[in-house]
mmCIF file with all atom_site columns, C-alpha atoms in Angstrom:
data_model
loop_
_atom_site.group_PDB
_atom_site.id
_atom_site.type_symbol
_atom_site.label_atom_id
_atom_site.label_alt_id
_atom_site.label_comp_id
_atom_site.label_asym_id
_atom_site.label_entity_id
_atom_site.label_seq_id
_atom_site.pdbx_PDB_ins_code
_atom_site.Cartn_x
_atom_site.Cartn_y
_atom_site.Cartn_z
_atom_site.occupancy
_atom_site.B_iso_or_equiv
_atom_site.pdbx_formal_charge
_atom_site.auth_seq_id
_atom_site.auth_comp_id
_atom_site.auth_asym_id
_atom_site.auth_atom_id
_atom_site.pdbx_PDB_model_num
ATOM 1   C CA . UNK O 1 1   ? -53.297 -17.174 -4.115  1.00 53.00 ? 189 UNK O CA 1
ATOM 2   C CA . UNK O 1 2   ? -50.251 -16.936 -1.886  1.00 53.00 ? 190 UNK O CA 1
ATOM 3   C CA . UNK O 1 3   ? -49.769 -18.225 1.647   1.00 52.00 ? 191 UNK O CA 1
ATOM 4   C CA . UNK O 1 4   ? -50.974 -14.906 3.093   1.00 55.00 ? 192 UNK O CA 1
ATOM 5   C CA . UNK O 1 5   ? -54.322 -15.337 1.339   1.00 53.00 ? 193 UNK O CA 1
ATOM 6   C CA . UNK O 1 6   ? -54.643 -18.865 2.720   1.00 49.00 ? 194 UNK O CA 1
ATOM 7   C CA . UNK O 1 7   ? -53.883 -17.624 6.242   1.00 48.00 ? 195 UNK O CA 1
ATOM 8   C CA . UNK O 1 8   ? -56.543 -14.898 6.114   1.00 54.00 ? 196 UNK O CA 1
ATOM 9   C CA . UNK O 1 9   ? -59.415 -17.266 5.386   1.00 49.00 ? 197 UNK O CA 1
ATOM 10  C CA . UNK O 1 10  ? -60.329 -20.844 4.462   1.00 55.00 ? 198 UNK O CA 1
ATOM 11  C CA . UNK O 1 11  ? -60.299 -20.965 0.652   1.00 56.00 ? 199 UNK O CA 1
ATOM 12  C CA . UNK O 1 12  ? -62.385 -23.670 -1.000  1.00 62.00 ? 200 UNK O CA 1
ATOM 13  C CA . UNK O 1 13  ? -61.482 -25.280 -4.288  1.00 62.00 ? 201 UNK O CA 1
ATOM 14  C CA . UNK O 1 14  ? -63.225 -27.232 -7.052  1.00 62.00 ? 202 UNK O CA 1
ATOM 15  C CA . UNK O 1 15  ? -61.741 -30.472 -8.373  1.00 63.00 ? 203 UNK O CA 1
ATOM 16  C CA . UNK O 1 16  ? -61.608 -30.378 -12.172 1.00 65.00 ? 204 UNK O CA 1
ATOM 17  C CA . UNK O 1 17  ? -61.167 -33.905 -13.504 1.00 65.00 ? 205 UNK O CA 1
ATOM 18  C CA . UNK O 1 18  ? -63.155 -34.330 -16.695 1.00 64.00 ? 206 UNK O CA 1
ATOM 19  C CA . UNK O 1 19  ? -64.702 -30.963 -17.607 1.00 67.00 ? 207 UNK O CA 1
ATOM 20  C CA . UNK O 1 20  ? -62.245 -28.883 -19.583 1.00 71.00 ? 208 UNK O CA 1
ATOM 21  C CA . UNK O 1 21  ? -64.530 -26.193 -20.984 1.00 76.00 ? 209 UNK O CA 1
ATOM 22  C CA . UNK O 1 22  ? -64.781 -22.537 -20.088 1.00 82.00 ? 210 UNK O CA 1
ATOM 23  C CA . UNK O 1 23  ? -68.194 -22.617 -18.351 1.00 84.00 ? 211 UNK O CA 1
ATOM 24  C CA . UNK O 1 24  ? -66.898 -24.804 -15.500 1.00 81.00 ? 212 UNK O CA 1
ATOM 25  C CA . UNK O 1 25  ? -64.425 -22.065 -14.514 1.00 83.00 ? 213 UNK O CA 1
ATOM 26  C CA . UNK O 1 26  ? -67.058 -19.346 -14.695 1.00 87.00 ? 214 UNK O CA 1
ATOM 27  C CA . UNK O 1 27  ? -69.573 -21.423 -12.715 1.00 84.00 ? 215 UNK O CA 1
ATOM 28  C CA . UNK O 1 28  ? -66.955 -22.187 -10.058 1.00 81.00 ? 216 UNK O CA 1
ATOM 29  C CA . UNK O 1 29  ? -66.247 -18.472 -9.787  1.00 83.00 ? 217 UNK O CA 1
ATOM 30  C CA . UNK O 1 30  ? -69.956 -17.666 -9.525  1.00 85.00 ? 218 UNK O CA 1
ATOM 31  C CA . UNK O 1 31  ? -70.421 -20.361 -6.868  1.00 82.00 ? 219 UNK O CA 1
ATOM 32  C CA . UNK O 1 32  ? -67.848 -18.708 -4.664  1.00 76.00 ? 220 UNK O CA 1
ATOM 33  C CA . UNK O 1 33  ? -64.928 -21.110 -5.056  1.00 73.00 ? 221 UNK O CA 1
ATOM 34  C CA . UNK O 1 34  ? -61.475 -19.590 -4.637  1.00 64.00 ? 222 UNK O CA 1
ATOM 35  C CA . UNK O 1 35  ? -59.566 -21.877 -6.983  1.00 63.00 ? 223 UNK O CA 1
ATOM 36  C CA . UNK O 1 36  ? -59.932 -24.959 -9.154  1.00 59.00 ? 224 UNK O CA 1
ATOM 37  C CA . UNK O 1 37  ? -57.573 -27.896 -9.346  1.00 58.00 ? 225 UNK O CA 1
ATOM 38  C CA . UNK O 1 38  ? -57.145 -31.224 -11.045 1.00 54.00 ? 226 UNK O CA 1
ATOM 39  C CA . UNK O 1 39  ? -55.047 -34.295 -10.376 1.00 59.00 ? 227 UNK O CA 1
ATOM 40  C CA . UNK O 1 40  ? -56.880 -37.586 -10.821 1.00 61.00 ? 228 UNK O CA 1
ATOM 41  C CA . UNK O 1 41  ? -58.469 -36.626 -14.123 1.00 66.00 ? 229 UNK O CA 1
ATOM 42  C CA . UNK O 1 42  ? -57.889 -36.864 -17.855 1.00 71.00 ? 230 UNK O CA 1
ATOM 43  C CA . UNK O 1 43  ? -57.539 -33.200 -18.828 1.00 75.00 ? 231 UNK O CA 1
ATOM 44  C CA . UNK O 1 44  ? -54.538 -32.715 -21.095 1.00 79.00 ? 232 UNK O CA 1
ATOM 45  C CA . UNK O 1 45  ? -52.125 -29.792 -20.886 1.00 81.00 ? 233 UNK O CA 1
ATOM 46  C CA . UNK O 1 46  ? -53.803 -27.932 -23.747 1.00 83.00 ? 234 UNK O CA 1
ATOM 47  C CA . UNK O 1 47  ? -57.170 -28.012 -22.009 1.00 81.00 ? 235 UNK O CA 1
ATOM 48  C CA . UNK O 1 48  ? -55.595 -27.179 -18.669 1.00 82.00 ? 236 UNK O CA 1
ATOM 49  C CA . UNK O 1 49  ? -53.799 -24.188 -20.173 1.00 85.00 ? 237 UNK O CA 1
ATOM 50  C CA . UNK O 1 50  ? -57.074 -22.790 -21.536 1.00 86.00 ? 238 UNK O CA 1
ATOM 51  C CA . UNK O 1 51  ? -58.779 -23.166 -18.167 1.00 85.00 ? 239 UNK O CA 1
ATOM 52  C CA . UNK O 1 52  ? -55.917 -21.473 -16.327 1.00 86.00 ? 240 UNK O CA 1
ATOM 53  C CA . UNK O 1 53  ? -55.773 -18.525 -18.733 1.00 87.00 ? 241 UNK O CA 1
ATOM 54  C CA . UNK O 1 54  ? -59.511 -17.968 -18.382 1.00 87.00 ? 242 UNK O CA 1
ATOM 55  C CA . UNK O 1 55  ? -59.225 -18.339 -14.620 1.00 86.00 ? 243 UNK O CA 1
ATOM 56  C CA . UNK O 1 56  ? -56.597 -15.638 -14.452 1.00 87.00 ? 244 UNK O CA 1
ATOM 57  C CA . UNK O 1 57  ? -58.764 -13.294 -16.515 1.00 87.00 ? 245 UNK O CA 1
ATOM 58  C CA . UNK O 1 58  ? -61.620 -13.581 -13.979 1.00 88.00 ? 246 UNK O CA 1
ATOM 59  C CA . UNK O 1 59  ? -59.413 -13.655 -10.881 1.00 86.00 ? 247 UNK O CA 1
ATOM 60  C CA . UNK O 1 60  ? -59.877 -17.410 -10.363 1.00 83.00 ? 248 UNK O CA 1
ATOM 61  C CA . UNK O 1 61  ? -56.574 -18.976 -9.269  1.00 84.00 ? 249 UNK O CA 1
ATOM 62  C CA . UNK O 1 62  ? -55.601 -22.470 -10.345 1.00 83.00 ? 250 UNK O CA 1
ATOM 63  C CA . UNK O 1 63  ? -53.853 -25.085 -8.243  1.00 83.00 ? 251 UNK O CA 1
ATOM 64  C CA . UNK O 1 64  ? -52.309 -27.940 -10.194 1.00 86.00 ? 252 UNK O CA 1
ATOM 65  C CA . UNK O 1 65  ? -51.515 -31.160 -8.383  1.00 86.00 ? 253 UNK O CA 1
ATOM 66  C CA . UNK O 1 66  ? -48.953 -32.949 -10.486 1.00 88.00 ? 254 UNK O CA 1
ATOM 67  C CA . UNK O 1 67  ? -49.043 -36.756 -10.868 1.00 86.00 ? 255 UNK O CA 1
ATOM 68  C CA . UNK O 1 68  ? -45.531 -37.219 -9.489  1.00 90.00 ? 256 UNK O CA 1
ATOM 69  C CA . UNK O 1 69  ? -42.354 -35.441 -8.456  1.00 94.00 ? 257 UNK O CA 1
ATOM 70  C CA . UNK O 1 70  ? -40.684 -35.017 -11.836 1.00 95.00 ? 258 UNK O CA 1
ATOM 71  C CA . UNK O 1 71  ? -39.170 -31.926 -13.419 1.00 95.00 ? 259 UNK O CA 1
ATOM 72  C CA . UNK O 1 72  ? -41.386 -31.946 -16.509 1.00 93.00 ? 260 UNK O CA 1
ATOM 73  C CA . UNK O 1 73  ? -44.530 -32.516 -14.451 1.00 92.00 ? 261 UNK O CA 1
ATOM 74  C CA . UNK O 1 74  ? -43.776 -29.394 -12.385 1.00 94.00 ? 262 UNK O CA 1
ATOM 75  C CA . UNK O 1 75  ? -42.308 -27.097 -15.038 1.00 93.00 ? 263 UNK O CA 1
ATOM 76  C CA . UNK O 1 76  ? -45.017 -27.481 -17.675 1.00 92.00 ? 264 UNK O CA 1
ATOM 77  C CA . UNK O 1 77  ? -47.987 -26.359 -15.519 1.00 91.00 ? 265 UNK O CA 1
ATOM 78  C CA . UNK O 1 78  ? -45.874 -23.551 -14.068 1.00 94.00 ? 266 UNK O CA 1
ATOM 79  C CA . UNK O 1 79  ? -44.896 -22.327 -17.545 1.00 92.00 ? 267 UNK O CA 1
ATOM 80  C CA . UNK O 1 80  ? -48.551 -22.593 -18.596 1.00 91.00 ? 268 UNK O CA 1
ATOM 81  C CA . UNK O 1 81  ? -49.505 -20.188 -15.837 1.00 90.00 ? 269 UNK O CA 1
ATOM 82  C CA . UNK O 1 82  ? -50.758 -22.112 -12.827 1.00 89.00 ? 270 UNK O CA 1
ATOM 83  C CA . UNK O 1 83  ? -50.946 -19.933 -9.744  1.00 87.00 ? 271 UNK O CA 1
ATOM 84  C CA . UNK O 1 84  ? -49.992 -22.802 -7.418  1.00 89.00 ? 272 UNK O CA 1
ATOM 85  C CA . UNK O 1 85  ? -48.333 -26.214 -7.576  1.00 91.00 ? 273 UNK O CA 1
ATOM 86  C CA . UNK O 1 86  ? -48.874 -29.222 -5.307  1.00 89.00 ? 274 UNK O CA 1
ATOM 87  C CA . UNK O 1 87  ? -46.760 -32.368 -5.193  1.00 93.00 ? 275 UNK O CA 1
ATOM 88  C CA . UNK O 1 88  ? -48.404 -35.558 -3.870  1.00 90.00 ? 276 UNK O CA 1
ATOM 89  C CA . UNK O 1 89  ? -46.906 -38.280 -1.678  1.00 91.00 ? 277 UNK O CA 1
ATOM 90  C CA . UNK O 1 90  ? -44.151 -36.117 -0.163  1.00 94.00 ? 278 UNK O CA 1
ATOM 91  C CA . UNK O 1 91  ? -42.620 -38.011 2.748   1.00 93.00 ? 279 UNK O CA 1
ATOM 92  C CA . UNK O 1 92  ? -38.964 -36.952 2.952   1.00 95.00 ? 280 UNK O CA 1
ATOM 93  C CA . UNK O 1 93  ? -36.904 -33.777 3.157   1.00 96.00 ? 281 UNK O CA 1
ATOM 94  C CA . UNK O 1 94  ? -35.074 -34.698 -0.049  1.00 97.00 ? 282 UNK O CA 1
ATOM 95  C CA . UNK O 1 95  ? -38.377 -34.718 -1.942  1.00 97.00 ? 283 UNK O CA 1
ATOM 96  C CA . UNK O 1 96  ? -39.327 -31.327 -0.539  1.00 96.00 ? 284 UNK O CA 1
ATOM 97  C CA . UNK O 1 97  ? -35.971 -29.886 -1.556  1.00 97.00 ? 285 UNK O CA 1
ATOM 98  C CA . UNK O 1 98  ? -36.306 -31.348 -5.040  1.00 97.00 ? 286 UNK O CA 1
ATOM 99  C CA . UNK O 1 99  ? -39.764 -29.802 -5.333  1.00 97.00 ? 287 UNK O CA 1
ATOM 100 C CA . UNK O 1 100 ? -38.381 -26.354 -4.567  1.00 97.00 ? 288 UNK O CA 1
ATOM 101 C CA . UNK O 1 101 ? -35.432 -26.834 -6.914  1.00 97.00 ? 289 UNK O CA 1
ATOM 102 C CA . UNK O 1 102 ? -37.810 -27.397 -9.821  1.00 96.00 ? 290 UNK O CA 1
ATOM 103 C CA . UNK O 1 103 ? -40.686 -25.111 -8.768  1.00 96.00 ? 291 UNK O CA 1
ATOM 104 C CA . UNK O 1 104 ? -38.834 -21.946 -7.746  1.00 96.00 ? 292 UNK O CA 1
ATOM 105 C CA . UNK O 1 105 ? -36.492 -19.601 -9.554  1.00 95.00 ? 293 UNK O CA 1
ATOM 106 C CA . UNK O 1 106 ? -33.036 -18.747 -8.191  1.00 95.00 ? 294 UNK O CA 1
ATOM 107 C CA . UNK O 1 107 ? -31.986 -18.156 -5.497  1.00 94.00 ? 295 UNK O CA 1
ATOM 108 C CA . UNK O 1 108 ? -34.538 -20.572 -3.982  1.00 94.00 ? 296 UNK O CA 1
ATOM 109 C CA . UNK O 1 109 ? -34.468 -23.103 -6.808  1.00 96.00 ? 297 UNK O CA 1
ATOM 110 C CA . UNK O 1 110 ? -33.326 -23.794 -10.343 1.00 95.00 ? 298 UNK O CA 1
ATOM 111 C CA . UNK O 1 111 ? -36.497 -23.372 -12.375 1.00 95.00 ? 299 UNK O CA 1
ATOM 112 C CA . UNK O 1 112 ? -35.672 -22.351 -15.934 1.00 91.00 ? 300 UNK O CA 1
ATOM 113 C CA . UNK O 1 113 ? -37.129 -19.113 -17.262 1.00 90.00 ? 301 UNK O CA 1
ATOM 114 C CA . UNK O 1 114 ? -39.052 -18.229 -20.401 1.00 83.00 ? 302 UNK O CA 1
ATOM 115 C CA . UNK O 1 115 ? -41.906 -15.976 -21.373 1.00 83.00 ? 303 UNK O CA 1
ATOM 116 C CA . UNK O 1 116 ? -45.375 -17.164 -22.273 1.00 85.00 ? 304 UNK O CA 1
ATOM 117 C CA . UNK O 1 117 ? -48.603 -17.909 -20.452 1.00 85.00 ? 305 UNK O CA 1
ATOM 118 C CA . UNK O 1 118 ? -47.178 -17.480 -16.955 1.00 87.00 ? 306 UNK O CA 1
ATOM 119 C CA . UNK O 1 119 ? -46.207 -13.907 -17.823 1.00 83.00 ? 307 UNK O CA 1
ATOM 120 C CA . UNK O 1 120 ? -49.530 -13.183 -19.534 1.00 80.00 ? 308 UNK O CA 1
ATOM 121 C CA . UNK O 1 121 ? -47.811 -13.291 -22.925 1.00 80.00 ? 309 UNK O CA 1
ATOM 122 C CA . UNK O 1 122 ? -46.483 -9.839  -22.144 1.00 77.00 ? 310 UNK O CA 1
ATOM 123 C CA . UNK O 1 123 ? -43.429 -8.127  -23.522 1.00 77.00 ? 311 UNK O CA 1
ATOM 124 C CA . UNK O 1 124 ? -40.004 -9.447  -22.656 1.00 75.00 ? 312 UNK O CA 1
ATOM 125 C CA . UNK O 1 125 ? -37.832 -7.872  -19.980 1.00 77.00 ? 313 UNK O CA 1
ATOM 126 C CA . UNK O 1 126 ? -37.779 -7.354  -16.233 1.00 83.00 ? 314 UNK O CA 1
ATOM 127 C CA . UNK O 1 127 ? -36.865 -10.998 -15.804 1.00 89.00 ? 315 UNK O CA 1
ATOM 128 C CA . UNK O 1 128 ? -35.435 -10.582 -12.311 1.00 91.00 ? 316 UNK O CA 1
ATOM 129 C CA . UNK O 1 129 ? -38.595 -8.846  -11.079 1.00 91.00 ? 317 UNK O CA 1
ATOM 130 C CA . UNK O 1 130 ? -40.862 -11.464 -12.693 1.00 90.00 ? 318 UNK O CA 1
ATOM 131 C CA . UNK O 1 131 ? -38.911 -14.317 -11.094 1.00 93.00 ? 319 UNK O CA 1
ATOM 132 C CA . UNK O 1 132 ? -38.924 -12.660 -7.693  1.00 93.00 ? 320 UNK O CA 1
ATOM 133 C CA . UNK O 1 133 ? -42.693 -12.107 -7.873  1.00 92.00 ? 321 UNK O CA 1
ATOM 134 C CA . UNK O 1 134 ? -43.310 -15.713 -8.954  1.00 93.00 ? 322 UNK O CA 1
ATOM 135 C CA . UNK O 1 135 ? -41.243 -17.069 -6.085  1.00 94.00 ? 323 UNK O CA 1
ATOM 136 C CA . UNK O 1 136 ? -43.345 -15.076 -3.633  1.00 92.00 ? 324 UNK O CA 1
ATOM 137 C CA . UNK O 1 137 ? -46.797 -15.481 -5.185  1.00 90.00 ? 325 UNK O CA 1
ATOM 138 C CA . UNK O 1 138 ? -46.899 -19.018 -6.627  1.00 91.00 ? 326 UNK O CA 1
ATOM 139 C CA . UNK O 1 139 ? -47.098 -21.399 -3.650  1.00 90.00 ? 327 UNK O CA 1
ATOM 140 C CA . UNK O 1 140 ? -45.334 -24.759 -3.628  1.00 93.00 ? 328 UNK O CA 1
ATOM 141 C CA . UNK O 1 141 ? -47.389 -27.183 -1.548  1.00 90.00 ? 329 UNK O CA 1
ATOM 142 C CA . UNK O 1 142 ? -46.277 -30.534 -0.162  1.00 92.00 ? 330 UNK O CA 1
ATOM 143 C CA . UNK O 1 143 ? -49.034 -33.131 0.093   1.00 89.00 ? 331 UNK O CA 1
ATOM 144 C CA . UNK O 1 144 ? -48.600 -35.472 3.068   1.00 89.00 ? 332 UNK O CA 1
ATOM 145 C CA . UNK O 1 145 ? -50.273 -38.838 2.461   1.00 85.00 ? 333 UNK O CA 1
ATOM 146 C CA . UNK O 1 146 ? -48.195 -41.474 4.236   1.00 87.00 ? 334 UNK O CA 1
ATOM 147 C CA . UNK O 1 147 ? -47.147 -42.443 7.733   1.00 86.00 ? 335 UNK O CA 1
ATOM 148 C CA . UNK O 1 148 ? -43.555 -41.621 6.849   1.00 90.00 ? 336 UNK O CA 1
ATOM 149 C CA . UNK O 1 149 ? -44.613 -38.201 5.618   1.00 89.00 ? 337 UNK O CA 1
ATOM 150 C CA . UNK O 1 150 ? -46.342 -37.428 8.900   1.00 87.00 ? 338 UNK O CA 1
ATOM 151 C CA . UNK O 1 151 ? -43.275 -38.529 10.852  1.00 88.00 ? 339 UNK O CA 1
ATOM 152 C CA . UNK O 1 152 ? -41.148 -36.128 8.802   1.00 91.00 ? 340 UNK O CA 1
ATOM 153 C CA . UNK O 1 153 ? -43.653 -33.277 8.470   1.00 88.00 ? 341 UNK O CA 1
ATOM 154 C CA . UNK O 1 154 ? -41.682 -30.800 10.606  1.00 88.00 ? 342 UNK O CA 1
ATOM 155 C CA . UNK O 1 155 ? -38.514 -31.356 8.581   1.00 91.00 ? 343 UNK O CA 1
ATOM 156 C CA . UNK O 1 156 ? -40.423 -31.192 5.291   1.00 92.00 ? 344 UNK O CA 1
ATOM 157 C CA . UNK O 1 157 ? -42.086 -27.958 6.325   1.00 88.00 ? 345 UNK O CA 1
ATOM 158 C CA . UNK O 1 158 ? -38.788 -26.404 7.369   1.00 90.00 ? 346 UNK O CA 1
ATOM 159 C CA . UNK O 1 159 ? -37.420 -26.522 3.802   1.00 94.00 ? 347 UNK O CA 1
ATOM 160 C CA . UNK O 1 160 ? -37.078 -22.957 2.523   1.00 93.00 ? 348 UNK O CA 1
ATOM 161 C CA . UNK O 1 161 ? -39.580 -22.381 -0.277  1.00 92.00 ? 349 UNK O CA 1
ATOM 162 C CA . UNK O 1 162 ? -42.244 -24.841 0.890   1.00 92.00 ? 350 UNK O CA 1
ATOM 163 C CA . UNK O 1 163 ? -45.199 -22.502 1.338   1.00 86.00 ? 351 UNK O CA 1
ATOM 164 C CA . UNK O 1 164 ? -47.809 -24.936 2.621   1.00 81.00 ? 352 UNK O CA 1
ATOM 165 C CA . UNK O 1 165 ? -48.418 -28.538 3.562   1.00 76.00 ? 353 UNK O CA 1
ATOM 166 C CA . UNK O 1 166 ? -51.678 -30.342 2.857   1.00 74.00 ? 354 UNK O CA 1
ATOM 167 C CA . UNK O 1 167 ? -52.811 -33.555 4.517   1.00 68.00 ? 355 UNK O CA 1
ATOM 168 C CA . UNK O 1 168 ? -55.194 -35.940 2.776   1.00 59.00 ? 356 UNK O CA 1
ATOM 169 C CA . UNK O 1 169 ? -57.782 -37.358 5.151   1.00 49.00 ? 357 UNK O CA 1
ATOM 170 C CA . UNK O 1 170 ? -59.319 -39.684 2.569   1.00 46.00 ? 358 UNK O CA 1
ATOM 171 C CA . UNK O 1 171 ? -55.978 -41.366 1.960   1.00 50.00 ? 359 UNK O CA 1
ATOM 172 C CA . UNK O 1 172 ? -55.344 -41.723 5.703   1.00 46.00 ? 360 UNK O CA 1
ATOM 173 C CA . UNK O 1 173 ? -58.770 -43.259 6.226   1.00 47.00 ? 361 UNK O CA 1
ATOM 174 C CA . UNK O 1 174 ? -57.943 -46.099 3.854   1.00 47.00 ? 362 UNK O CA 1
ATOM 175 C CA . UNK O 1 175 ? -54.640 -46.844 5.576   1.00 50.00 ? 363 UNK O CA 1
ATOM 176 C CA . UNK O 1 176 ? -54.710 -45.950 9.252   1.00 47.00 ? 364 UNK O CA 1
ATOM 177 C CA . UNK O 1 177 ? -56.693 -46.792 12.345  1.00 45.00 ? 365 UNK O CA 1
ATOM 178 C CA . UNK O 1 178 ? -58.932 -43.947 13.519  1.00 47.00 ? 366 UNK O CA 1
ATOM 179 C CA . UNK O 1 179 ? -56.932 -42.998 16.600  1.00 44.00 ? 367 UNK O CA 1
ATOM 180 C CA . UNK O 1 180 ? -53.647 -42.964 14.669  1.00 48.00 ? 368 UNK O CA 1
ATOM 181 C CA . UNK O 1 181 ? -55.211 -40.880 11.921  1.00 49.00 ? 369 UNK O CA 1
ATOM 182 C CA . UNK O 1 182 ? -56.557 -38.369 14.441  1.00 51.00 ? 370 UNK O CA 1
ATOM 183 C CA . UNK O 1 183 ? -53.135 -37.974 16.019  1.00 54.00 ? 371 UNK O CA 1
ATOM 184 C CA . UNK O 1 184 ? -51.554 -37.582 12.594  1.00 54.00 ? 372 UNK O CA 1
ATOM 185 C CA . UNK O 1 185 ? -54.085 -34.896 11.676  1.00 52.00 ? 373 UNK O CA 1
ATOM 186 C CA . UNK O 1 186 ? -53.162 -32.902 14.755  1.00 51.00 ? 374 UNK O CA 1
ATOM 187 C CA . UNK O 1 187 ? -49.472 -33.298 13.994  1.00 53.00 ? 375 UNK O CA 1
ATOM 188 C CA . UNK O 1 188 ? -49.827 -32.046 10.431  1.00 54.00 ? 376 UNK O CA 1
ATOM 189 C CA . UNK O 1 189 ? -52.199 -29.215 11.232  1.00 50.00 ? 377 UNK O CA 1
ATOM 190 C CA . UNK O 1 190 ? -51.130 -27.769 14.562  1.00 38.00 ? 378 UNK O CA 1
ATOM 191 C CA . UNK O 1 191 ? -47.327 -27.672 14.742  1.00 37.00 ? 379 UNK O CA 1
ATOM 192 C CA . UNK O 1 192 ? -46.648 -24.890 12.268  1.00 40.00 ? 380 UNK O CA 1
ATOM 193 C CA . UNK O 1 193 ? -43.056 -23.660 12.554  1.00 42.00 ? 381 UNK O CA 1
ATOM 194 C CA . UNK O 1 194 ? -43.423 -20.454 10.562  1.00 44.00 ? 382 UNK O CA 1
ATOM 195 C CA . UNK O 1 195 ? -46.086 -17.761 10.699  1.00 38.00 ? 383 UNK O CA 1
ATOM 196 C CA . UNK O 1 196 ? -45.727 -17.088 6.979   1.00 42.00 ? 384 UNK O CA 1
ATOM 197 C CA . UNK O 1 197 ? -46.562 -20.672 6.028   1.00 52.00 ? 385 UNK O CA 1
ATOM 198 C CA . UNK O 1 198 ? -49.725 -22.686 6.397   1.00 50.00 ? 386 UNK O CA 1
ATOM 199 C CA . UNK O 1 199 ? -50.912 -26.240 6.842   1.00 52.00 ? 387 UNK O CA 1
ATOM 200 C CA . UNK O 1 200 ? -54.264 -27.591 5.875   1.00 53.00 ? 388 UNK O CA 1
ATOM 201 C CA . UNK O 1 201 ? -56.395 -30.627 5.224   1.00 50.00 ? 389 UNK O CA 1
ATOM 202 C CA . UNK O 1 202 ? -58.150 -31.914 2.148   1.00 52.00 ? 390 UNK O CA 1
ATOM 203 C CA . UNK O 1 203 ? -61.562 -33.431 2.750   1.00 47.00 ? 391 UNK O CA 1
ATOM 204 C CA . UNK O 1 204 ? -63.807 -35.603 0.620   1.00 41.00 ? 392 UNK O CA 1
ATOM 205 C CA . UNK O 1 205 ? -66.465 -32.889 0.381   1.00 39.00 ? 393 UNK O CA 1
ATOM 206 C CA . UNK O 1 206 ? -64.026 -30.476 -1.227  1.00 37.00 ? 394 UNK O CA 1
ATOM 207 C CA . UNK O 1 207 ? -60.555 -29.087 -1.022  1.00 35.00 ? 395 UNK O CA 1
ATOM 208 C CA . UNK O 1 208 ? -59.535 -26.609 1.609   1.00 34.00 ? 396 UNK O CA 1
ATOM 209 C CA . UNK O 1 209 ? -56.349 -25.072 2.848   1.00 33.00 ? 397 UNK O CA 1
ATOM 210 C CA . UNK O 1 210 ? -56.720 -23.688 6.328   1.00 29.00 ? 398 UNK O CA 1
ATOM 211 C CA . UNK O 1 211 ? -54.487 -21.521 8.460   1.00 26.00 ? 399 UNK O CA 1
ATOM 212 C CA . UNK O 1 212 ? -54.513 -23.635 11.578  1.00 24.00 ? 400 UNK O CA 1
#
């Protein structure tokens, strides 16, 4: 699920917080969801890895929202095969740059390389081609949840390697007056500096990334 896929249509995702068994992935696929994701849940990495491997086998992408901007929190899901990574509470250019440094391979970032789940447990070799494909196909998404993040959204989105920005309306509702929140929504969703990148909103009824 790269940024081109997000631009073509409005993909809908299923939050996976407590159910870590195979049927939930298959039912999400049958229900027409485009991806599943989990952040505020209690699924451990072993359970998450199983879900992501099954998802890949049935063409069901996974989007992992990490608990914080930390190298281990980004690298483990990526090595386990997630097809997209999202970092919450991004509000500064430095955080966006750090995200790319840990989420992307050279020359965009400094992600370390190994085989395993993210390569389908295939044979070794063709490392340069695998890294190039991952940089292009595994989106790094900045989640904008604060006033400061909205103020800096253009600068955050201009960082090379940031593929999408997602705003969180539920978080804004708990913090901002309605008129301010509406203006912030327009700012995050409508001033897109690059045609190859996308911005979207996450709503309480589900998760969506829209090419606006």
